[in-house]
Amino acid sequence: MIQLKNVHKSYVVKDKQIPALSGIDLSIVKGEIFGVIGHSGAGKSTLVRLINLLERPSGGEIIVDGEAILAYDNLALRNFRRNIGMIFQHFNLLSSKTVAENVAFPIRIAGERDTAKIDARVDEMLDLVGLSRHKHKYPKQLSGGEKQRVGIARALANRPKILLCDEATSALDPQTTRSILQLLREINEKLNLTIVLITHEMDVIRTICDRVAVIDGGKIVESGPVTQVFLHPRHPTTRNFVMEAEDFSEDEFSEGLNQTGEGMVRRLTFMNESMTQPVFTRIARQCEVDFLILNGRFGKIKSTPCGQLTVAFKGDTENALAAIKQLAEAGVVVEESF
Ligand code: ADP
């Protein structure tokens, strides 16, 4: 659906080139929710704005729906942009217009003049985001979550195939964030909409994305299915995101290790069958090993239940190795802890 091939982008400020992205290769599949995560200044906004050509790349190719969009003339570009909706961190609503007028705005801009059709589409969109009863209110009368719902209704008003989300939940509290993410997920399923979402929050990616790219210093340092990237991070930047989300610093980890003394430390990942069977305790009992839990987190990545424990095996090394072997055979992924 969306392909970026060796894309580069530099900004020119006072005759100086400021590199923002270099050598970006990405392929986003139709109907998926694709996340891009990175710290501030990593290049996320630039990346997402290249997809609808709000920014033009300094080099490389961008293919959307099989078409090389960089070759589009103005008219083709205008038509193309109608197929892409966008929502923003600060909603960008028109404060002097009502909710319904905000949603109607892009429909009018796209050339629709039939008021009955516009009204019907506005009603349909407001129903989709659960805001029908706020139709005649102004943005200032709405909560942050409601404003973002208007943003979503407006972004979808011209029935785009792609929705770009630029830090869409960063200004919202955790509970509202959850409800907006749930709405995006429903819309993705109902409309088979491709969603590209950028964020600095791992929980956002974990809640709704199918695949993720981690961006750092204008480069993609790691990408893949969210379960793979977050459960088995390889790059230090990804590992830092995982540690931040687990609220666990390296210092705390070393401290824990010091307290446990000798012991083989391993990170165990449970998913699928190993989440529904008591494999860990059974194997620990059979192999006569004791262990200390240093850190742990269980929950879901999108719809997949999974969990991780970092444990220090105590006592006899041979027993610990036998337990590790059996755990691996039972489908638990056993790794050296980072
Ligand atoms: P992020 O969204 O991850 O915070 P950005 O894409 O906004 O990252 O920025 C990437 C880099 O490009 C930063 O160094 C930023 O300062 C620079 N940059 C972004 N937009 C512009 C601009 N319009 N002019 C000059 N430099 C910019």
Coordinates of C-alpha atoms and ligand atoms in Angstrom, one line a residue:
M1 CA 0.0 0.0 0.0
I2 CA 2.7 2.5 1.0
Q3 CA 6.4 2.0 0.1
L4 CA 9.3 4.3 0.9
K5 CA 12.5 3.4 -0.9
N6 CA 15.8 4.9 0.2
V7 CA 14.1 8.1 1.2
H8 CA 16.2 11.0 2.4
K9 CA 15.0 14.4 3.7
S10 CA 17.1 17.4 4.7
Y11 CA 15.7 20.8 5.7
V12 CA 17.5 23.8 4.5
V13 CA 17.9 26.5 7.2
K14 CA 19.9 29.6 6.4
D15 CA 21.6 27.8 3.5
K16 CA 22.6 24.9 5.8
Q17 CA 21.3 21.4 5.2
I18 CA 19.8 19.9 8.3
P19 CA 19.4 16.1 7.8
A20 CA 16.1 14.7 9.2
L21 CA 15.8 11.3 7.6
S22 CA 18.3 9.1 5.8
G23 CA 17.9 5.9 3.9
I24 CA 14.4 5.1 5.0
D25 CA 13.0 1.8 3.6
L26 CA 9.5 1.0 4.6
S27 CA 6.6 -1.1 3.4
I28 CA 3.2 -0.7 4.9
V29 CA 0.5 -3.3 4.0
K30 CA -3.1 -2.4 3.2
G31 CA -5.4 -2.7 6.2
E32 CA -2.7 -2.8 8.8
I33 CA -2.0 -0.5 11.7
F34 CA 1.6 0.5 11.4
G35 CA 3.4 2.4 14.2
V36 CA 6.5 4.5 14.1
I37 CA 8.1 5.1 17.5
G38 CA 11.0 7.4 18.3
H39 CA 12.1 10.0 20.7
S40 CA 11.6 13.7 20.0
G41 CA 13.6 14.9 17.0
A42 CA 14.0 11.4 15.7
G43 CA 12.2 12.2 12.4
K44 CA 8.7 10.8 13.0
S45 CA 6.7 13.9 11.9
T46 CA 8.9 14.3 8.9
L47 CA 8.3 10.7 8.0
V48 CA 4.5 10.8 8.3
R49 CA 4.3 14.1 6.4
L50 CA 6.2 12.6 3.5
I51 CA 3.4 10.1 3.0
N52 CA 0.9 12.8 2.0
L53 CA 3.6 15.0 0.6
L54 CA 3.1 17.8 3.1
E55 CA 6.9 17.5 2.9
R56 CA 8.8 16.4 -0.2
P57 CA 11.8 14.1 0.2
S58 CA 15.3 15.2 -0.8
G59 CA 15.8 11.8 -2.4
G60 CA 14.3 8.4 -2.9
E61 CA 10.9 7.0 -4.0
I62 CA 7.4 7.0 -2.5
I63 CA 4.9 4.6 -3.9
V64 CA 1.3 4.6 -2.7
D65 CA -1.2 2.1 -4.1
G66 CA 1.3 1.2 -6.9
E67 CA 1.8 4.8 -8.0
A68 CA 4.9 6.9 -7.8
I69 CA 3.4 9.9 -6.1
L70 CA 6.4 12.2 -6.5
A71 CA 5.6 12.4 -10.2
Y72 CA 2.1 13.7 -9.6
D73 CA 1.1 17.1 -11.0
N74 CA -0.9 19.5 -8.8
L75 CA -4.3 18.1 -9.8
A76 CA -3.2 14.5 -9.3
L77 CA -1.7 15.5 -6.0
R78 CA -5.0 17.1 -4.8
N79 CA -7.0 14.0 -5.7
F80 CA -4.4 11.8 -4.0
R81 CA -4.6 13.8 -0.8
R82 CA -8.3 13.1 -0.6
N83 CA -7.4 9.5 -0.1
I84 CA -5.4 10.3 3.0
G85 CA -6.9 11.6 6.2
M86 CA -4.7 13.0 9.1
I87 CA -5.2 13.6 12.8
F88 CA -3.0 15.7 15.0
Q89 CA -1.8 16.0 18.6
H90 CA -3.6 19.3 19.1
F91 CA -6.7 18.4 17.0
N92 CA -6.4 21.5 14.7
L93 CA -10.2 22.1 14.8
L94 CA -11.7 25.3 13.5
S95 CA -12.8 27.0 16.8
S96 CA -15.4 29.3 15.1
K97 CA -17.2 26.3 13.5
T98 CA -19.5 23.7 15.2
V99 CA -18.6 20.0 15.3
A100 CA -20.8 19.4 12.2
E101 CA -19.3 22.3 10.3
N102 CA -15.8 21.1 11.1
V103 CA -16.6 17.7 9.7
A104 CA -18.4 19.2 6.7
F105 CA -15.5 21.4 5.8
P106 CA -13.2 18.9 4.0
I107 CA -16.3 17.5 2.1
R108 CA -17.0 21.0 0.8
I109 CA -13.3 21.6 0.0
A110 CA -13.4 18.4 -2.0
G111 CA -16.1 19.9 -4.2
E112 CA -19.4 18.5 -2.9
R113 CA -22.2 21.1 -3.1
D114 CA -25.3 18.9 -2.4
T115 CA -26.2 19.9 1.2
A116 CA -28.3 16.9 1.8
K117 CA -25.4 14.6 0.8
I118 CA -23.0 16.6 3.0
D119 CA -25.4 16.5 6.0
A120 CA -25.9 12.7 5.5
R121 CA -22.1 12.2 5.4
V122 CA -21.5 14.4 8.5
D123 CA -24.2 12.4 10.4
E124 CA -22.6 9.1 9.4
M125 CA -19.2 10.2 10.5
L126 CA -20.4 11.6 13.8
D127 CA -22.3 8.4 14.4
L128 CA -19.1 6.4 13.6
V129 CA -17.1 8.3 16.3
G130 CA -20.0 8.4 18.8
L131 CA -20.5 12.2 18.8
S132 CA -23.9 12.6 17.2
R133 CA -25.4 14.4 20.2
H134 CA -22.6 17.0 20.2
K135 CA -23.2 18.0 16.6
H136 CA -24.1 21.6 17.3
K137 CA -21.5 22.3 19.9
Y138 CA -18.3 24.3 19.4
P139 CA -14.8 22.8 20.0
K140 CA -14.3 24.7 23.2
Q141 CA -17.4 23.0 24.7
L142 CA -15.8 19.5 24.2
S143 CA -13.2 17.5 26.2
G144 CA -9.9 16.6 24.7
G145 CA -11.1 13.1 23.8
E146 CA -14.2 14.5 22.1
K147 CA -12.1 17.0 20.1
Q148 CA -10.0 14.1 18.8
R149 CA -13.2 12.3 17.9
V150 CA -14.2 15.3 15.8
G151 CA -10.7 15.2 14.3
I152 CA -11.2 11.6 13.3
A153 CA -14.6 12.2 11.9
R154 CA -13.2 15.1 9.8
A155 CA -10.2 13.0 8.7
L156 CA -12.5 10.3 7.5
A157 CA -15.1 12.5 5.9
N158 CA -13.9 12.0 2.3
R159 CA -13.6 8.2 2.9
P160 CA -9.8 8.0 2.7
K161 CA -7.9 4.8 2.3
I162 CA -5.2 5.8 4.7
L163 CA -5.3 7.6 8.0
L164 CA -2.1 9.3 9.3
C165 CA -2.0 9.9 13.1
D166 CA 0.6 12.4 14.3
E167 CA 1.0 11.9 18.1
A168 CA -2.8 11.7 18.1
T169 CA -3.1 10.7 21.8
S170 CA -0.1 12.6 23.3
A171 CA -2.3 15.4 24.7
L172 CA -4.8 13.0 26.3
D173 CA -5.0 11.4 29.7
P174 CA -4.4 7.6 29.9
Q175 CA -8.1 6.7 30.0
T176 CA -9.1 8.9 27.1
T177 CA -6.0 7.6 25.2
R178 CA -7.4 4.1 25.6
S179 CA -10.8 5.0 24.3
I180 CA -9.4 6.8 21.2
L181 CA -7.1 3.9 20.5
Q182 CA -10.1 1.6 20.8
L183 CA -12.0 3.8 18.3
L184 CA -9.1 3.7 15.9
R185 CA -9.0 -0.1 16.1
E186 CA -12.7 -0.4 15.5
I187 CA -12.5 2.0 12.5
N188 CA -9.5 0.0 11.1
E189 CA -11.5 -3.2 11.3
K190 CA -14.8 -1.8 10.1
L191 CA -13.5 0.2 7.1
N192 CA -10.3 -1.8 6.4
L193 CA -8.5 1.5 6.7
T194 CA -4.7 1.5 6.6
I195 CA -3.5 3.5 9.7
V196 CA 0.0 4.9 10.1
L197 CA 0.6 6.2 13.5
I198 CA 3.6 8.0 15.0
T199 CA 4.2 8.2 18.7
H200 CA 6.9 8.3 21.4
E201 CA 4.8 6.0 23.7
M202 CA 5.3 2.3 23.6
D203 CA 1.9 1.6 25.1
V204 CA 0.2 3.2 22.1
I205 CA 2.1 0.8 19.8
R206 CA 1.5 -2.1 22.1
T207 CA -2.3 -1.5 22.2
I208 CA -3.2 -1.2 18.6
C209 CA -0.3 -1.7 16.1
D210 CA 0.4 -4.8 14.0
R211 CA 3.9 -3.8 13.0
V212 CA 6.3 -1.2 14.2
A213 CA 9.4 0.7 13.0
V214 CA 11.7 2.2 15.6
I215 CA 13.3 5.4 14.4
D216 CA 16.4 7.1 15.8
G217 CA 18.5 9.9 14.4
G218 CA 16.6 9.8 11.2
K219 CA 17.1 6.1 10.5
I220 CA 15.0 3.0 11.1
V221 CA 17.0 1.0 13.5
E222 CA 14.6 -1.9 13.9
S223 CA 11.2 -3.0 12.5
G224 CA 8.8 -6.0 12.4
P225 CA 5.7 -7.4 14.1
V226 CA 5.1 -5.6 17.4
T227 CA 5.4 -8.9 19.4
Q228 CA 8.8 -9.6 17.8
V229 CA 10.2 -6.1 18.2
F230 CA 9.0 -5.5 21.8
L231 CA 9.4 -8.9 23.2
H232 CA 12.8 -9.5 21.7
P233 CA 14.3 -6.0 21.1
R234 CA 17.8 -6.0 19.4
H235 CA 18.7 -2.4 19.1
P236 CA 19.7 -0.3 22.2
T237 CA 17.0 2.3 21.3
T238 CA 14.3 -0.3 21.2
R239 CA 15.6 -1.8 24.5
N240 CA 15.4 1.6 26.1
F241 CA 11.8 2.0 25.0
V242 CA 11.0 -1.5 26.5
M243 CA 12.8 -0.6 29.8
E244 CA 11.0 2.7 30.0
A245 CA 7.7 1.1 29.5
E246 CA 8.5 -1.5 32.2
D247 CA 9.6 1.4 34.5
F248 CA 12.8 -0.4 35.1
S249 CA 16.2 1.2 34.8
E250 CA 19.5 -0.5 34.3
D251 CA 20.6 0.8 37.7
E252 CA 17.7 -0.9 39.4
F253 CA 18.4 -4.0 37.4
S254 CA 22.1 -4.1 38.5
E255 CA 21.0 -3.5 42.1
G256 CA 18.6 -6.5 41.9
L257 CA 21.4 -8.6 40.5
N258 CA 23.8 -7.6 43.3
Q259 CA 21.2 -8.6 45.8
T260 CA 20.6 -12.0 44.2
G261 CA 24.3 -12.8 44.2
E262 CA 25.4 -15.7 42.0
G263 CA 22.7 -17.0 39.7
M264 CA 22.0 -17.4 36.0
V265 CA 19.8 -14.5 34.9
R266 CA 17.4 -15.1 32.0
R267 CA 14.5 -13.3 30.4
L268 CA 11.6 -15.7 29.7
T269 CA 8.9 -14.9 27.2
F270 CA 5.6 -16.6 27.4
M271 CA 3.1 -16.5 24.5
N272 CA 0.5 -18.8 23.1
E273 CA 0.4 -22.3 24.8
S274 CA 3.1 -21.3 27.4
M275 CA 0.6 -18.6 28.6
T276 CA -2.2 -21.1 29.3
Q277 CA -0.2 -23.9 30.8
P278 CA 1.7 -23.8 34.1
V279 CA 5.0 -24.8 32.4
F280 CA 7.3 -22.7 34.5
T281 CA 6.4 -24.1 37.9
R282 CA 6.2 -27.6 36.6
I283 CA 9.7 -27.5 35.1
A284 CA 11.1 -25.7 38.1
R285 CA 9.7 -28.5 40.3
Q286 CA 10.9 -31.3 38.0
C287 CA 14.4 -29.8 37.6
E288 CA 14.6 -28.9 41.3
V289 CA 15.5 -25.3 40.7
D290 CA 14.7 -22.2 42.7
F291 CA 14.5 -18.8 41.2
L292 CA 14.2 -15.1 42.1
I293 CA 11.9 -12.9 40.0
L294 CA 13.7 -9.7 39.2
N295 CA 11.2 -8.2 36.9
G296 CA 8.0 -9.1 35.2
R297 CA 5.1 -7.9 33.0
F298 CA 2.1 -9.7 31.7
G299 CA -0.6 -8.4 29.4
K300 CA -1.5 -8.2 25.8
I301 CA 0.2 -7.0 22.7
K302 CA -2.9 -6.0 20.6
S303 CA -4.9 -9.2 21.0
T304 CA -2.1 -11.6 21.9
P305 CA -1.7 -12.5 25.5
C306 CA 2.0 -12.6 26.5
G307 CA 4.3 -12.0 29.3
Q308 CA 7.9 -11.8 30.3
L309 CA 9.8 -12.6 33.5
T310 CA 13.4 -11.9 34.3
V311 CA 14.5 -14.5 36.7
A312 CA 17.8 -15.5 38.5
F313 CA 18.0 -19.3 38.7
K314 CA 19.6 -20.3 42.0
G315 CA 21.6 -23.3 43.1
D316 CA 23.0 -26.1 41.0
T317 CA 24.0 -24.8 37.5
E318 CA 23.3 -28.1 35.8
N319 CA 19.8 -28.2 37.1
A320 CA 19.3 -24.6 35.9
L321 CA 20.6 -25.5 32.4
A322 CA 18.2 -28.5 32.3
A323 CA 15.3 -26.2 33.3
I324 CA 16.3 -23.7 30.6
K325 CA 16.4 -26.4 28.0
Q326 CA 13.0 -27.8 29.0
L327 CA 11.5 -24.3 29.1
A328 CA 12.7 -23.7 25.5
E329 CA 11.2 -27.1 24.5
A330 CA 7.9 -26.1 26.0
G331 CA 7.7 -22.9 23.8
V332 CA 9.1 -20.4 26.3
V333 CA 11.7 -18.1 24.6
V334 CA 14.7 -18.0 26.9
E335 CA 17.2 -15.2 26.4
E336 CA 20.2 -13.7 28.1
S337 CA 18.8 -10.7 29.9
F338 CA 19.7 -7.2 28.6
Ligands
ADP1 P1 10.0 14.1 15.6 O1 8.6 14.1 15.0 O2 10.5 12.7 15.8 O3 10.1 14.9 16.9 P2 10.8 15.8 13.4 O4 10.5 15.0 12.1 O5 9.9 16.8 13.8 O6 11.0 14.7 14.6 O7 12.3 16.4 13.3 C1 13.4 15.7 12.8 C2 14.6 16.7 12.6 O8 14.3 17.6 11.6 C3 14.9 17.5 13.9 O9 16.3 17.7 14.0 C4 14.1 18.8 13.6 O10 14.7 19.9 14.3 C5 14.3 18.9 12.1 N1 13.2 19.7 11.5 C6 11.9 19.2 11.5 N2 11.1 20.1 10.9 C7 11.9 21.1 10.4 C8 11.7 22.3 9.6 N3 10.5 22.7 9.2 N4 12.8 23.1 9.4 C9 14.0 22.7 9.8 N5 14.3 21.6 10.6 C10 13.2 20.8 10.8

